[in-house]
Amino acid sequence: MSGALLHTIFDIAAWLAAAAALSWLSRRGLQFPAQSFELPYIAALVFGAGVGAYLFGSANLWLSGQSGIARSVEGALAGGIVAIELYKWSAGIRLRTGARFALPLALGIAIGRLGCYFAGLDDFTYGTPTALPFGHDFGDGVLRHPVQLYESAAMGLFALGYVLAVLNRNAFAITNGFYLVLACYGAQRFLWEFLKPYGTLIGPFTLFHLLSLSILLYAAFMLATAPKARSVHERAVA
């Protein structure tokens, strides 16, 4: 089976897992702001994520000395955040609306990155050469850091922690789950970028280093200014 086909299969699995996560959250009795279910909100999210995915993915490709068009999950995340914040500002929405995306996002990335791993060299998400025993040969005879698996494991652990928080009715984690997953993603992605063969932009830092840091700082600000979460019993409004 080709790497491209495997990538597609895992992409589909990631979307299905995200949908299952949303269903599971609703069955737990959790409720989230109605605005995040409305068509204009979803349209802004999809548009921003699409623009961000191709803009940052392609820019990183060019900065790395390669031609073509590429997508980036981190670019999609950043584009979606910007689009939703602009939409909320224009619509006068002051509520924090992202909580319901925490678990779907973590699961989606954890599964989707497995597709990147199986896609091999063509996906350009592999790591730099390594002498470590768990280095992986993606087909060119060079052992490289399987950074896709590092990221998958990090986000999978977050998803597990979030599920436990929901089962324990942890009000802070449920209410601020989106910013917690952003903090986790930004921090781990910043670290793995040192193990990737991407072209640098400022000093030793790549475009995705700067994007990861921006996401991390955004999440830290939102967590630091979060309203006090009310205790959760049968239902939570996040």
PDB file of N, CA and C in Angstrom, residues 15 22 33-50 79-80 83-84 87-88 93 97 100-101:
ATOM      1  N   TRP A  15     -10.443  12.268  11.343  1.00  0.00           N
ATOM      2  CA  TRP A  15     -11.730  12.966  11.322  1.00  0.00           C
ATOM      3  C   TRP A  15     -12.810  12.154  12.025  1.00  0.00           C
ATOM      4  N   LEU A  22     -16.481  14.172  19.912  1.00  0.00           N
ATOM      5  CA  LEU A  22     -17.581  15.114  20.125  1.00  0.00           C
ATOM      6  C   LEU A  22     -18.830  14.390  20.623  1.00  0.00           C
ATOM      7  N   PRO A  33     -20.882  26.410  24.424  1.00  0.00           N
ATOM      8  CA  PRO A  33     -21.593  27.567  23.862  1.00  0.00           C
ATOM      9  C   PRO A  33     -22.222  27.287  22.505  1.00  0.00           C
ATOM     10  N   ALA A  34     -23.470  27.722  22.357  1.00  0.00           N
ATOM     11  CA  ALA A  34     -24.208  27.463  21.124  1.00  0.00           C
ATOM     12  C   ALA A  34     -23.550  28.113  19.914  1.00  0.00           C
ATOM     13  N   GLN A  35     -22.817  29.209  20.123  1.00  0.00           N
ATOM     14  CA  GLN A  35     -22.195  29.918  19.000  1.00  0.00           C
ATOM     15  C   GLN A  35     -21.251  29.024  18.209  1.00  0.00           C
ATOM     16  N   SER A  36     -20.606  28.072  18.885  1.00  0.00           N
ATOM     17  CA  SER A  36     -19.629  27.227  18.197  1.00  0.00           C
ATOM     18  C   SER A  36     -20.283  26.187  17.292  1.00  0.00           C
ATOM     19  N   PHE A  37     -21.609  26.118  17.312  1.00  0.00           N
ATOM     20  CA  PHE A  37     -22.331  25.189  16.443  1.00  0.00           C
ATOM     21  C   PHE A  37     -22.992  25.915  15.275  1.00  0.00           C
ATOM     22  N   GLU A  38     -22.935  27.243  15.255  1.00  0.00           N
ATOM     23  CA  GLU A  38     -23.645  28.011  14.243  1.00  0.00           C
ATOM     24  C   GLU A  38     -22.866  28.038  12.923  1.00  0.00           C
ATOM     25  N   LEU A  39     -23.605  28.129  11.805  1.00  0.00           N
ATOM     26  CA  LEU A  39     -23.004  28.040  10.477  1.00  0.00           C
ATOM     27  C   LEU A  39     -21.953  29.130  10.214  1.00  0.00           C
ATOM     28  N   PRO A  40     -22.198  30.415  10.540  1.00  0.00           N
ATOM     29  CA  PRO A  40     -21.164  31.433  10.283  1.00  0.00           C
ATOM     30  C   PRO A  40     -19.867  31.158  11.055  1.00  0.00           C
ATOM     31  N   TYR A  41     -20.007  30.670  12.272  1.00  0.00           N
ATOM     32  CA  TYR A  41     -18.839  30.330  13.087  1.00  0.00           C
ATOM     33  C   TYR A  41     -18.037  29.216  12.406  1.00  0.00           C
ATOM     34  N   ILE A  42     -18.740  28.158  11.996  1.00  0.00           N
ATOM     35  CA  ILE A  42     -18.078  27.023  11.355  1.00  0.00           C
ATOM     36  C   ILE A  42     -17.451  27.438  10.022  1.00  0.00           C
ATOM     37  N   ALA A  43     -18.148  28.304   9.274  1.00  0.00           N
ATOM     38  CA  ALA A  43     -17.607  28.774   8.004  1.00  0.00           C
ATOM     39  C   ALA A  43     -16.316  29.554   8.209  1.00  0.00           C
ATOM     40  N   ALA A  44     -16.303  30.429   9.221  1.00  0.00           N
ATOM     41  CA  ALA A  44     -15.087  31.196   9.524  1.00  0.00           C
ATOM     42  C   ALA A  44     -13.951  30.263   9.928  1.00  0.00           C
ATOM     43  N   LEU A  45     -14.273  29.245  10.707  1.00  0.00           N
ATOM     44  CA  LEU A  45     -13.262  28.288  11.152  1.00  0.00           C
ATOM     45  C   LEU A  45     -12.664  27.527   9.979  1.00  0.00           C
ATOM     46  N   VAL A  46     -13.528  27.019   9.108  1.00  0.00           N
ATOM     47  CA  VAL A  46     -13.055  26.236   7.953  1.00  0.00           C
ATOM     48  C   VAL A  46     -12.232  27.107   7.012  1.00  0.00           C
ATOM     49  N   PHE A  47     -12.704  28.336   6.757  1.00  0.00           N
ATOM     50  CA  PHE A  47     -11.971  29.235   5.860  1.00  0.00           C
ATOM     51  C   PHE A  47     -10.596  29.577   6.441  1.00  0.00           C
ATOM     52  N   GLY A  48     -10.563  29.968   7.708  1.00  0.00           N
ATOM     53  CA  GLY A  48      -9.296  30.342   8.325  1.00  0.00           C
ATOM     54  C   GLY A  48      -8.322  29.178   8.393  1.00  0.00           C
ATOM     55  N   ALA A  49      -8.826  27.997   8.740  1.00  0.00           N
ATOM     56  CA  ALA A  49      -7.962  26.825   8.819  1.00  0.00           C
ATOM     57  C   ALA A  49      -7.402  26.463   7.450  1.00  0.00           C
ATOM     58  N   GLY A  50      -8.236  26.565   6.409  1.00  0.00           N
ATOM     59  CA  GLY A  50      -7.767  26.240   5.062  1.00  0.00           C
ATOM     60  C   GLY A  50      -6.685  27.190   4.585  1.00  0.00           C
ATOM     61  N   GLY A  79      -4.457  29.533  11.612  1.00  0.00           N
ATOM     62  CA  GLY A  79      -5.426  30.227  10.773  1.00  0.00           C
ATOM     63  C   GLY A  79      -6.824  30.167  11.346  1.00  0.00           C
ATOM     64  N   GLY A  80      -7.185  29.023  11.905  1.00  0.00           N
ATOM     65  CA  GLY A  80      -8.491  28.883  12.522  1.00  0.00           C
ATOM     66  C   GLY A  80      -8.658  29.783  13.733  1.00  0.00           C
ATOM     67  N   ALA A  83      -9.059  33.421  12.512  1.00  0.00           N
ATOM     68  CA  ALA A  83     -10.360  33.623  11.882  1.00  0.00           C
ATOM     69  C   ALA A  83     -11.481  33.677  12.910  1.00  0.00           C
ATOM     70  N   ILE A  84     -11.437  32.800  13.889  1.00  0.00           N
ATOM     71  CA  ILE A  84     -12.494  32.781  14.907  1.00  0.00           C
ATOM     72  C   ILE A  84     -12.427  34.007  15.805  1.00  0.00           C
ATOM     73  N   TYR A  87     -13.893  36.767  13.812  1.00  0.00           N
ATOM     74  CA  TYR A  87     -15.340  36.585  13.700  1.00  0.00           C
ATOM     75  C   TYR A  87     -16.038  36.962  15.008  1.00  0.00           C
ATOM     76  N   LYS A  88     -15.506  36.500  16.115  1.00  0.00           N
ATOM     77  CA  LYS A  88     -16.109  36.813  17.411  1.00  0.00           C
ATOM     78  C   LYS A  88     -16.089  38.316  17.664  1.00  0.00           C
ATOM     79  N   ILE A  93     -19.159  38.637  20.066  1.00  0.00           N
ATOM     80  CA  ILE A  93     -19.196  37.455  20.942  1.00  0.00           C
ATOM     81  C   ILE A  93     -18.044  37.535  21.945  1.00  0.00           C
ATOM     82  N   THR A  97     -15.265  30.113  23.115  1.00  0.00           N
ATOM     83  CA  THR A  97     -16.092  29.134  22.405  1.00  0.00           C
ATOM     84  C   THR A  97     -15.356  27.867  21.976  1.00  0.00           C
ATOM     85  N   ARG A 100     -15.105  22.798  23.189  1.00  0.00           N
ATOM     86  CA  ARG A 100     -15.549  21.507  22.663  1.00  0.00           C
ATOM     87  C   ARG A 100     -14.560  20.898  21.666  1.00  0.00           C
ATOM     88  N   PHE A 101     -13.566  21.676  21.230  1.00  0.00           N
ATOM     89  CA  PHE A 101     -12.605  21.174  20.248  1.00  0.00           C
ATOM     90  C   PHE A 101     -11.365  20.543  20.881  1.00  0.00           C
TER      91      PHE A 101
END
